[in-house]
XYZ file of C-alpha atoms in Angstrom:
696
model
C -24.946 34.310 8.114
C -26.070 35.245 4.534
C -23.847 34.049 1.396
C -22.678 37.501 0.297
C -20.794 38.163 -2.659
C -17.211 39.408 -3.213
C -15.822 41.092 -5.841
C -14.946 37.833 -9.213
C -14.438 38.557 -12.178
C -18.152 37.731 -13.379
C -19.656 40.846 -11.331
C -18.789 43.918 -12.752
C -15.662 44.656 -9.883
C -16.431 46.637 -6.633
C -14.262 48.962 -4.820
C -11.130 47.081 -3.864
C -12.155 48.686 -0.053
C -15.384 46.710 -0.467
C -13.562 43.749 -1.711
C -12.167 43.638 1.643
C -14.710 44.562 3.843
C -16.074 40.597 2.301
C -13.317 38.452 1.543
C -13.471 36.863 5.708
C -17.128 35.413 4.484
C -15.776 33.239 1.881
C -13.914 31.048 5.231
C -17.511 29.772 6.454
C -19.375 27.718 4.855
C -22.335 29.751 4.429
C -25.293 27.996 6.386
C -27.688 29.457 3.981
C -26.444 28.843 0.831
C -28.809 29.870 -1.917
C -27.424 28.962 -5.549
C -28.363 31.780 -7.596
C -30.050 29.558 -9.980
C -32.810 27.584 -8.455
C -33.492 29.003 -4.540
C -32.481 25.718 -3.099
C -29.900 25.610 0.078
C -26.866 23.833 -1.287
C -26.222 20.453 0.200
C -22.716 20.455 -0.557
C -20.601 21.707 1.594
C -19.468 25.178 0.216
C -16.742 26.409 1.234
C -16.592 30.505 -0.023
C -19.331 32.433 -1.945
C -21.377 30.131 -4.758
C -22.708 32.952 -7.234
C -24.222 30.000 -9.540
C -24.094 26.234 -9.888
C -24.641 24.696 -13.722
C -26.043 22.461 -13.859
C -24.411 20.120 -16.790
C -21.184 21.143 -14.886
C -21.353 20.003 -10.986
C -21.594 16.846 -9.323
C -25.304 15.312 -8.988
C -27.634 16.868 -6.739
C -27.517 13.151 -5.058
C -23.945 13.720 -4.342
C -24.184 16.505 -3.091
C -27.268 15.217 -0.207
C -25.780 12.089 0.555
C -22.020 12.736 0.767
C -21.720 14.643 3.787
C -17.946 15.159 3.757
C -18.020 16.385 0.662
C -16.440 19.877 -0.091
C -17.402 22.745 -2.293
C -14.192 24.287 -2.755
C -15.553 28.207 -4.036
C -13.001 30.915 -6.768
C -12.284 33.101 -3.827
C -11.789 30.551 -1.099
C -9.219 29.002 -4.120
C -7.466 32.624 -4.165
C -7.930 33.177 -0.875
C -5.678 30.689 0.088
C -2.771 31.443 -2.640
C -3.772 28.340 -4.984
C -1.517 27.554 -7.503
C -1.846 23.485 -8.260
C -3.974 21.150 -7.676
C -2.223 20.185 -4.558
C -3.253 22.914 -2.829
C -6.664 23.333 -2.859
C -6.604 19.469 -1.494
C -5.116 20.875 1.605
C -8.448 22.111 2.852
C -10.671 19.647 2.398
C -9.340 16.480 4.816
C -8.311 12.785 3.157
C -6.056 13.653 0.561
C -2.077 13.134 -0.466
C 0.051 14.165 -2.487
C 1.339 11.485 -4.387
C 4.041 11.693 -7.365
C 3.825 14.325 -9.974
C 5.164 11.659 -12.642
C 8.711 14.249 -13.156
C 6.262 18.005 -12.864
C 3.962 17.343 -15.798
C 0.570 15.637 -13.510
C -1.663 16.231 -11.040
C -1.544 13.616 -8.983
C -3.941 13.071 -5.577
C -4.759 10.017 -3.608
C -8.899 9.989 -1.539
C -8.960 8.558 1.565
C -5.383 6.029 0.241
C -7.045 5.519 -3.567
C -5.611 6.573 -6.552
C -5.282 5.661 -10.019
C -2.104 4.230 -10.638
C 1.410 5.771 -8.804
C 2.586 7.059 -12.223
C -0.110 8.269 -14.228
C -2.316 9.824 -12.212
C -5.377 9.561 -10.355
C -8.113 10.918 -12.679
C -10.174 13.414 -12.158
C -13.188 15.624 -13.932
C -13.771 18.890 -15.079
C -17.341 20.089 -16.017
C -18.460 16.715 -15.274
C -15.933 14.366 -18.130
C -12.733 12.232 -17.491
C -10.311 14.888 -17.975
C -6.695 12.975 -18.177
C -7.853 9.846 -19.221
C -4.856 8.379 -20.660
C -2.311 11.581 -20.303
C -3.127 15.163 -19.254
C -0.642 18.334 -18.262
C -1.945 19.611 -14.644
C -4.777 22.720 -15.337
C -3.719 25.608 -14.689
C -6.170 28.135 -11.985
C -6.687 31.681 -13.924
C -8.917 28.869 -16.006
C -11.010 27.458 -12.465
C -14.720 28.588 -11.021
C -14.629 25.818 -8.438
C -13.355 22.300 -7.054
C -15.442 20.066 -5.577
C -14.117 17.407 -4.293
C -16.495 14.795 -3.761
C -16.358 11.353 -1.343
C -17.641 8.234 -0.345
C -19.532 6.251 -2.250
C -23.063 8.428 -2.303
C -24.372 8.423 -5.699
C -23.271 6.472 -10.038
C -24.827 9.537 -12.122
C -21.744 11.026 -11.554
C -19.144 9.580 -13.706
C -17.623 6.513 -12.840
C -17.499 7.879 -9.423
C -15.892 5.450 -6.588
C -16.331 4.287 -2.835
C -12.984 6.399 -2.404
C -14.640 9.507 -4.230
C -13.684 12.224 -7.134
C -12.231 15.536 -7.833
C -14.192 18.065 -10.915
C -13.282 21.097 -11.426
C -15.941 23.551 -12.878
C -14.731 25.784 -15.390
C -15.626 28.837 -14.681
C -18.296 30.259 -17.893
C -19.651 33.378 -19.310
C -21.878 35.541 -17.179
C -24.245 38.457 -19.429
C -22.767 40.801 -16.899
C -19.879 42.896 -18.245
C -16.498 42.731 -15.748
C -12.535 42.121 -16.320
C -9.904 41.365 -14.620
C -6.330 41.528 -14.891
C -3.753 39.989 -12.390
C 0.541 40.667 -12.951
C 2.111 37.920 -10.410
C 5.907 38.235 -9.416
C 7.990 36.039 -6.287
C 10.778 33.952 -6.018
C 12.951 31.750 -8.366
C 11.882 34.648 -10.767
C 8.974 33.425 -10.909
C 6.729 35.927 -14.057
C 2.756 35.370 -13.920
C -0.269 37.379 -15.787
C -3.889 36.623 -16.038
C -6.214 38.622 -18.098
C -10.132 37.377 -17.821
C -12.987 39.014 -19.883
C -16.620 38.250 -19.835
C -19.385 40.007 -20.615
C -22.312 39.898 -23.463
C -21.536 39.836 -27.164
C -25.687 40.612 -28.514
C -28.599 40.009 -27.287
C -28.365 36.188 -25.604
C -25.192 35.270 -26.307
C -22.828 35.738 -23.583
C -18.564 35.397 -23.973
C -15.995 35.259 -21.304
C -11.768 34.228 -22.326
C -9.458 33.178 -19.007
C -5.137 34.222 -20.547
C -2.972 32.629 -18.106
C 0.760 32.869 -18.867
C 3.605 31.693 -16.089
C 7.428 31.117 -16.410
C 9.808 30.279 -13.257
C 13.502 29.963 -13.646
C 11.709 26.617 -10.528
C 13.639 26.364 -7.420
C 15.564 22.951 -8.792
C 18.188 23.794 -10.955
C 17.802 23.505 -14.113
C 13.868 23.206 -14.053
C 12.556 25.923 -16.110
C 8.448 26.289 -15.955
C 6.524 27.511 -18.911
C 3.472 27.492 -18.711
C 0.415 28.770 -21.295
C -3.152 28.195 -20.944
C -6.260 30.490 -23.515
C -9.818 29.538 -22.896
C -12.823 31.261 -24.561
C -15.997 29.714 -24.097
C -19.659 31.422 -24.951
C -22.645 30.558 -23.462
C -26.510 30.418 -25.629
C -29.652 31.268 -24.514
C -32.756 31.120 -26.850
C -34.918 30.462 -24.632
C -35.389 30.660 -20.893
C -36.299 26.359 -21.197
C -32.580 25.958 -23.001
C -28.760 27.005 -22.915
C -25.985 25.708 -24.552
C -22.471 25.981 -23.423
C -18.904 25.954 -25.159
C -15.695 25.933 -23.286
C -12.277 25.159 -24.492
C -8.856 25.422 -23.622
C -5.666 24.902 -24.517
C -1.981 24.296 -21.542
C 0.719 24.076 -23.438
C 3.324 23.037 -20.585
C 6.978 22.699 -21.352
C 9.671 21.598 -18.634
C 12.980 19.799 -17.893
C 11.323 15.808 -17.645
C 12.419 15.851 -13.116
C 12.187 13.103 -11.631
C 13.656 14.793 -7.940
C 15.776 13.467 -5.896
C 17.265 10.321 -5.188
C 17.387 8.745 -0.760
C 21.084 7.866 0.509
C 20.774 5.892 3.335
C 16.858 5.845 4.024
C 16.942 9.418 4.314
C 14.569 11.566 2.180
C 15.623 14.174 2.674
C 20.324 14.054 1.956
C 20.481 15.735 -0.638
C 18.776 19.794 -0.886
C 15.889 21.049 -2.197
C 17.368 22.117 -5.107
C 20.246 19.343 -6.464
C 18.402 18.188 -10.000
C 20.158 14.387 -11.368
C 19.595 14.819 -15.224
C 20.889 15.816 -17.592
C 20.727 19.838 -18.541
C 20.955 18.799 -22.017
C 17.304 16.824 -22.634
C 16.435 20.167 -22.486
C 12.133 20.235 -22.195
C 9.459 18.169 -22.240
C 6.624 19.244 -24.200
C 2.698 18.488 -23.122
C -0.269 19.594 -24.763
C -3.254 19.393 -24.134
C -6.044 21.146 -26.495
C -9.801 20.641 -25.100
C -13.402 21.198 -26.715
C -16.945 21.155 -25.135
C -20.125 21.337 -25.628
C -22.604 20.655 -23.097
C -26.728 22.200 -22.290
C -29.488 22.094 -20.538
C -33.302 21.096 -21.683
C -36.407 22.126 -19.671
C -38.369 20.010 -20.713
C -41.853 22.047 -18.676
C -42.643 21.211 -14.294
C -39.891 19.585 -13.015
C -38.387 17.794 -15.732
C -35.270 18.488 -17.747
C -32.454 17.266 -20.053
C -28.815 17.438 -19.364
C -26.300 17.002 -21.580
C -23.414 17.354 -23.497
C -20.276 16.007 -24.808
C -16.557 16.456 -24.841
C -13.262 16.385 -27.008
C -9.362 16.457 -25.689
C -5.972 15.729 -27.867
C -3.081 15.411 -26.274
C 0.637 14.830 -25.527
C 3.684 14.007 -23.497
C 7.086 14.199 -25.218
C 10.883 14.648 -24.498
C 14.026 13.340 -22.683
C 15.050 12.607 -19.896
C 18.116 10.456 -17.396
C 15.618 8.428 -14.980
C 17.159 8.148 -11.406
C 17.583 3.331 -12.060
C 20.201 2.691 -9.285
C 22.559 4.344 -6.527
C 26.664 2.604 -6.169
C 28.357 2.814 -3.846
C 26.226 5.474 -1.830
C 27.016 8.777 -3.874
C 27.255 7.176 -8.077
C 23.732 7.678 -9.857
C 23.078 5.537 -12.433
C 20.990 6.122 -14.785
C 18.342 5.611 -18.124
C 18.195 7.460 -20.310
C 14.845 7.196 -21.719
C 12.300 9.060 -24.592
C 9.024 9.913 -24.841
C 5.957 10.276 -26.960
C 2.771 9.603 -25.979
C -0.110 10.522 -27.215
C -4.232 10.447 -26.850
C -7.580 11.600 -27.998
C -10.267 10.835 -25.634
C -13.782 11.545 -26.861
C -16.403 11.265 -24.725
C -20.351 12.337 -24.053
C -23.246 12.420 -21.700
C -27.359 12.620 -21.830
C -29.694 12.130 -18.305
C -33.262 12.657 -17.174
C -33.344 14.695 -15.074
C -36.959 15.043 -12.973
C -39.213 15.153 -9.858
C -42.496 13.030 -8.554
C -44.527 12.655 -5.438
C -45.443 9.088 -4.735
C -45.175 9.038 -0.882
C -42.630 11.631 -0.725
C -40.386 13.496 -2.941
C -38.644 11.338 -5.599
C -35.790 13.073 -7.854
C -34.589 10.139 -10.306
C -32.335 10.221 -13.281
C -32.028 7.909 -16.146
C -28.763 8.529 -18.364
C -26.391 7.270 -20.821
C -22.634 7.808 -21.205
C -19.963 6.748 -23.217
C -16.355 7.892 -24.436
C -13.401 6.074 -26.877
C -9.655 6.837 -25.447
C -7.463 6.180 -28.212
C -4.166 6.594 -25.843
C -0.085 5.146 -27.689
C 2.399 5.654 -25.680
C 6.231 5.036 -27.076
C 9.315 5.071 -24.666
C 12.905 4.844 -25.855
C 15.422 3.695 -23.300
C 18.729 2.451 -22.547
C 19.473 0.914 -18.639
C 22.503 1.796 -17.237
C 25.235 -1.367 -16.437
C 28.953 -1.506 -15.195
C 30.466 -0.601 -18.758
C 27.381 2.500 -19.527
C 26.587 3.344 -16.177
C 25.219 7.071 -17.134
C 26.337 7.438 -13.897
C 26.160 11.412 -12.162
C 27.970 11.847 -9.262
C 25.126 12.722 -6.457
C 27.101 15.229 -3.970
C 29.141 17.379 -7.165
C 26.795 16.235 -9.620
C 28.916 17.045 -13.073
C 26.852 17.504 -16.350
C 27.047 16.394 -19.409
C 29.879 14.531 -18.797
C 28.251 10.835 -18.957
C 26.900 10.277 -22.518
C 24.085 7.349 -22.252
C 24.501 5.024 -25.245
C 21.254 4.687 -28.483
C 18.479 4.139 -27.461
C 16.117 1.233 -28.124
C 12.742 1.058 -27.956
C 10.924 -0.105 -25.548
C 7.448 0.579 -24.935
C 5.247 0.609 -28.620
C 1.744 0.152 -27.433
C -1.821 0.900 -27.845
C -3.814 1.457 -26.485
C -8.528 1.219 -27.651
C -11.101 1.604 -24.896
C -14.807 1.721 -25.840
C -17.315 2.059 -23.020
C -21.228 2.813 -23.647
C -22.830 3.121 -18.934
C -26.592 2.850 -18.712
C -27.189 4.202 -15.579
C -31.190 4.586 -13.130
C -31.310 6.633 -9.888
C -33.522 7.587 -7.468
C -33.307 10.551 -4.552
C -36.002 9.193 -2.864
C -37.093 12.603 0.525
C -39.562 9.464 2.190
C -40.163 12.659 4.884
C -38.796 16.136 5.413
C -36.077 14.322 7.815
C -35.414 10.817 5.814
C -33.686 10.574 2.682
C -32.589 7.769 0.417
C -30.333 6.767 -2.007
C -30.926 3.813 -4.057
C -28.225 2.991 -8.174
C -27.509 0.919 -10.043
C -25.601 1.300 -13.299
C -23.838 -0.412 -16.563
C -20.733 -0.781 -17.728
C -20.759 -2.445 -20.985
C -16.941 -2.333 -22.632
C -14.175 -3.396 -24.823
C -10.836 -2.038 -25.099
C -8.202 -3.870 -27.046
C -4.242 -3.232 -26.221
C -2.280 -3.717 -29.796
C 2.221 -4.473 -28.479
C 3.608 -3.043 -31.665
C 7.216 -4.959 -30.965
C 5.848 -8.646 -30.750
C 2.201 -7.892 -32.640
C -0.006 -9.627 -29.885
C -3.111 -8.044 -28.617
C -4.361 -8.346 -26.153
C -9.144 -7.648 -25.709
C -11.163 -8.023 -22.876
C -14.823 -6.878 -23.171
C -17.237 -7.292 -19.890
C -20.671 -4.781 -18.807
C -20.540 -5.633 -15.097
C -23.540 -3.981 -13.673
C -22.752 -2.539 -10.182
C -25.398 -0.787 -6.603
C -24.960 1.718 -5.179
C -27.682 3.735 -1.645
C -27.966 5.694 1.065
C -29.348 7.239 3.484
C -29.886 10.567 5.754
C -31.932 11.482 8.206
C -32.444 15.021 9.803
C -32.235 14.157 13.623
C -33.148 18.075 14.324
C -32.959 21.154 11.969
C -29.070 21.509 12.770
C -28.233 17.543 13.218
C -27.717 14.540 10.729
C -26.970 11.354 9.956
C -25.979 9.373 7.256
C -25.229 6.083 5.823
C -23.605 4.903 1.695
C -22.091 2.032 0.451
C -20.619 1.340 -2.945
C -19.805 -0.549 -5.613
C -17.100 0.203 -8.481
C -15.109 -0.671 -11.239
C -12.267 1.899 -12.942
C -10.698 0.155 -16.358
C -6.358 0.425 -16.094
C -4.340 1.266 -19.291
C -1.601 -0.378 -20.075
C 0.456 -3.590 -19.335
C 2.551 -5.433 -17.103
C 6.066 -6.856 -17.184
C 5.340 -9.702 -18.830
C 2.884 -7.671 -21.481
C 0.046 -8.680 -20.276
C -3.455 -5.859 -19.569
C -4.484 -5.161 -16.793
C -7.741 -5.850 -15.829
C -9.877 -3.641 -14.502
C -10.190 -2.000 -11.242
C -12.209 -2.864 -8.950
C -13.457 -2.421 -5.234
C -16.700 -1.925 -2.525
C -17.160 0.332 0.487
C -18.786 2.191 2.895
C -18.904 5.168 4.844
C -20.866 6.380 8.322
C -21.506 10.030 9.774
C -22.905 12.756 11.581
C -23.103 16.334 10.087
C -24.091 19.534 12.051
C -25.087 22.802 10.727
C -25.670 26.236 12.754
C -25.211 29.798 12.912
C -21.538 30.557 12.062
C -20.284 26.548 12.535
C -19.982 23.688 9.669
C -18.760 21.221 10.441
C -18.800 16.292 10.375
C -17.463 13.685 11.293
C -17.236 10.090 8.935
C -16.370 6.844 9.212
C -15.359 4.543 6.275
C -13.985 1.540 5.301
C -12.776 0.854 1.583
C -11.748 -2.074 -0.214
C -10.389 -2.892 -3.585
C -8.343 -5.183 -6.677
C -6.036 -4.377 -9.246
C -5.307 -0.908 -8.077
C -2.005 -0.469 -10.091
C 1.555 0.221 -8.373
C 4.896 -0.397 -8.837
C 5.851 -3.511 -9.523
C 7.961 -4.968 -6.775
C 9.871 -7.733 -9.080
C 10.754 -4.811 -10.744
C 10.241 -0.885 -10.668
C 10.483 -0.029 -13.395
C 6.560 -1.294 -14.667
C 3.626 -1.688 -12.194
C 1.575 -4.585 -11.912
C -1.945 -5.087 -9.622
C -1.820 -5.813 -6.479
C -4.015 -8.671 -4.543
C -5.953 -6.076 -3.008
C -5.903 -2.521 -0.958
C -7.601 -1.328 1.873
C -8.544 1.753 4.248
C -10.096 2.658 6.783
C -10.039 5.691 9.023
C -12.006 8.863 9.536
C -12.638 12.175 8.149
C -13.141 15.512 10.539
C -14.288 19.022 8.428
C -15.042 21.941 10.252
C -15.899 26.045 8.914
C -16.282 28.253 12.030
C -17.504 31.973 12.336
C -16.166 33.450 15.132
C -17.046 37.036 15.895
C -17.463 39.984 12.886
C -13.361 40.048 12.156
C -12.212 35.647 12.952
C -12.566 33.410 9.394
C -11.438 29.615 10.154
C -11.246 26.183 7.939
C -10.202 22.899 9.777
C -9.769 19.115 8.905
C -8.121 16.240 9.783
C -8.084 12.983 8.582
C -7.167 9.704 10.260
C -6.301 7.318 6.959
C -5.202 3.446 6.817
C -4.245 2.331 3.831
C -3.070 -0.614 3.177
C -1.540 -3.005 0.379
C -3.142 -6.988 0.977
C 0.116 -8.562 -0.844
C 2.611 -10.347 0.599
C 4.906 -9.637 -2.234
C 5.183 -6.176 -1.016
C 7.868 -5.448 1.470
C 5.431 -2.694 2.951
C 1.762 -2.936 3.689
C 1.457 0.815 3.407
C 0.108 2.025 1.023
C 2.227 5.587 -0.879
C 1.876 8.130 0.092
C -0.717 8.339 2.012
C 0.481 9.058 5.615
C -1.671 7.668 9.295
C -2.282 11.344 9.710
C -2.308 14.311 8.469
C -4.170 17.667 9.063
C -4.821 21.778 8.728
C -5.748 24.372 9.470
C -7.033 28.135 7.236
C -7.516 31.715 9.568
C -9.257 34.720 8.161
C -8.543 38.326 10.262
C -9.953 41.318 9.163
C -9.356 44.773 10.587
C -11.252 46.594 12.456
C -12.282 49.453 9.469
C -11.987 47.202 7.074
C -9.179 48.367 5.345
C -6.377 44.773 4.981
C -7.194 41.192 6.170
C -3.918 39.110 7.236
C -4.776 35.297 6.062
C -2.341 31.906 7.750
C -2.342 28.629 7.765
C -0.572 25.360 8.493
C -0.962 21.231 7.202
C 0.323 18.620 9.248
C 1.586 15.225 7.440
C 1.851 12.979 9.080
C 5.155 10.198 7.608
C 4.608 8.041 5.329
C 5.012 5.464 2.702
C 7.607 6.984 -0.063
C 8.246 2.744 -1.943
C 6.070 -0.030 -2.163
C 9.950 -2.042 -2.834
C 11.956 -3.374 -0.784
C 14.044 -0.859 0.204
C 11.286 0.219 3.449
C 11.641 4.027 2.904
C 9.169 6.236 4.956
C 8.875 10.170 4.468
C 9.069 12.017 7.320
C 6.588 14.058 8.346
C 6.888 17.509 7.398
C 4.698 21.130 8.853
C 4.124 23.498 6.299
C 3.160 26.920 7.605
C 1.958 29.134 4.633
C 0.154 33.221 5.553
C -0.491 37.030 3.741
C -1.985 39.903 3.471
C -3.964 42.298 0.942
C -4.555 45.195 0.727
C -6.354 47.631 -1.135
C -4.749 50.320 -4.136
C -7.315 53.127 -4.768
C -10.480 52.138 -6.200
C -9.965 48.977 -8.824
C -7.002 47.555 -7.633
C -5.773 45.125 -4.560
C -1.883 43.969 -3.147
C -1.689 40.581 -2.191
C 2.310 39.844 -0.902
C 2.030 35.768 -0.020
C 4.380 32.870 1.451
C 4.058 29.254 1.419
C 6.161 27.406 3.627
C 7.048 30.749 5.848
C 9.492 28.267 8.183
C 11.047 26.976 5.383
C 10.990 23.490 6.312
C 12.436 21.386 4.237
C 10.322 17.823 3.383
C 9.868 15.407 0.581
C 6.417 16.206 -1.019
C 5.393 12.182 -2.539
C 7.031 9.533 -4.020
C 7.642 6.429 -6.512
C 10.358 5.237 -5.154
C 13.558 5.678 -3.348
C 15.197 7.149 -6.786
C 11.808 9.063 -7.566
C 11.876 11.975 -4.930
C 9.993 14.707 -5.048
C 11.438 17.535 -2.522
C 8.932 20.491 -1.378
C 9.499 23.897 -2.548
C 11.346 25.878 0.292
C 10.157 29.287 1.854
C 8.296 31.220 -1.809
C 7.331 34.305 -1.526
C 5.517 36.647 -4.229
C 3.600 39.879 -5.239
C 0.594 40.262 -6.414
C -1.333 43.443 -7.908
C -4.750 42.536 -9.820
C -7.003 45.486 -11.345
C -10.877 44.500 -12.088
C -13.247 47.589 -13.991
């Protein structure tokens, strides 16, 4: 099957009828997927239609080539699957699990059972730069061109990727062909959303793009409104065929009450309605902001050599008050802790890499690079713990808001972390023959970390320069079937301190994977076995749930299965399944199960197109098995659930398309994720929305 392009904002809009004719192509991982700029086959499995690959924003070649379990979710697939949060996209790929969303303000996930911190969230990349060190609100899908889920210890080049994997979101950038689109959406809970996207040449060799998205919703949780604003301008400058520079800016403003969800009653995570709010409406909205400026470029130096690099600066904050669940007394009286947050972050990062090709006993694709960043992270937290004399309580079954009053807040955390890191790496992707490839890499991570606790005046400092290694091999048994294996080490710096005030040591890990993959006409399938171990992983402190603690170690082993099929001319399908056995190895923990990570999970997404190509239907289901909801002595387990979605799309005239979609179609009750027995975030009930898209 050829990689037939589907209309998207970076291309001149085709008639809506033609769009529906081509839309099903997005679900087959195309065997002959080509990059418009380089003319090579995509090594990473592409789900959707990739129009262009910018080497300054995407994963490196070694990661794409050697990790056959990785996937790239293109923008047309993300739209067809109804992606509004990162978690929606991750349902399409095996081995990911939803984690505590930090009061509704974070995209938090685990890959193969591993996440960065239980509260702060997993680090993810945007255009090859870590985008949420410290604190950052969820990104708006309107700005995303594709999402790369990079699993396994494939390469040292792509940041500090660990043996489990990383997520890289590639931003929409300017095109030199003029196009514009608008999408209006209205849905359940009075959700109103507007997206505008315009791109094209400005003058000569300069192109621009502007993406604007606004969203307002009453939400399915009582009193939990949402207001999100995103503006993302970008410029691409091509003064010659050898040089390209791209600027990307993004401003995010996010406002909503800080919401820790519901509590478990007698071990039942679904005892309360999904709409039940246990905070105080009078606390108002928590405000999150994130401003990002990024400049990347590529210089082709002649022959097969080039320089790629860039610099990114980000500043952000999280400020607001909340009433966080603390203790359940008598089965219905909830004591709460009043909190006031004031977090601020500045993050400056840069990278430069020399890439090339040369022949010597086969073909080599070496990469030599340097990366550095400077982090300044301020954490301010005032709180008042409840007590029998001042419980700041609420009845969970018959809540009366505004009746309880908290005592004045007390200082709790006032600390500032400064971090300087420099990484040097070298890597070689060696195609020994047409069938056999090998990759070897080493990386030195020099860092200096300072944590100053202003309440006590104490300062903790740490510095080191560890070296890590990675290697892998891939062998094509036939033109369609190949086997691969990868091994790697990792180091990841942890932010903050525990209940004793001591700064956290870095997280260290090592792991391997081995897999079998096949590509035939209309079929792309793969199965991978992995085994990973980490030490120093942060999770809820078993002695005090108000703090984090590094566990002794966490191990995860399992199997990922992914398949994309084209069944005749009308049917397309994507399937995945994961068996993930992630367990803590620390006797302090009441349960060995890793938080929010099911042993079994999977999903299927299918599309049908009509004979005359006038309309399309799509639908899918995701299964999440039972999983640990807490690492404390409660032993809470979140029940398994199945969630179904469906959508229909049809043309309205020449330049308009209407779409109707429903998520959680069967209106099942489920717990999306949890931090402990008192912070359980319920999944949304049935949600229906209608969208009108206009394109010129």
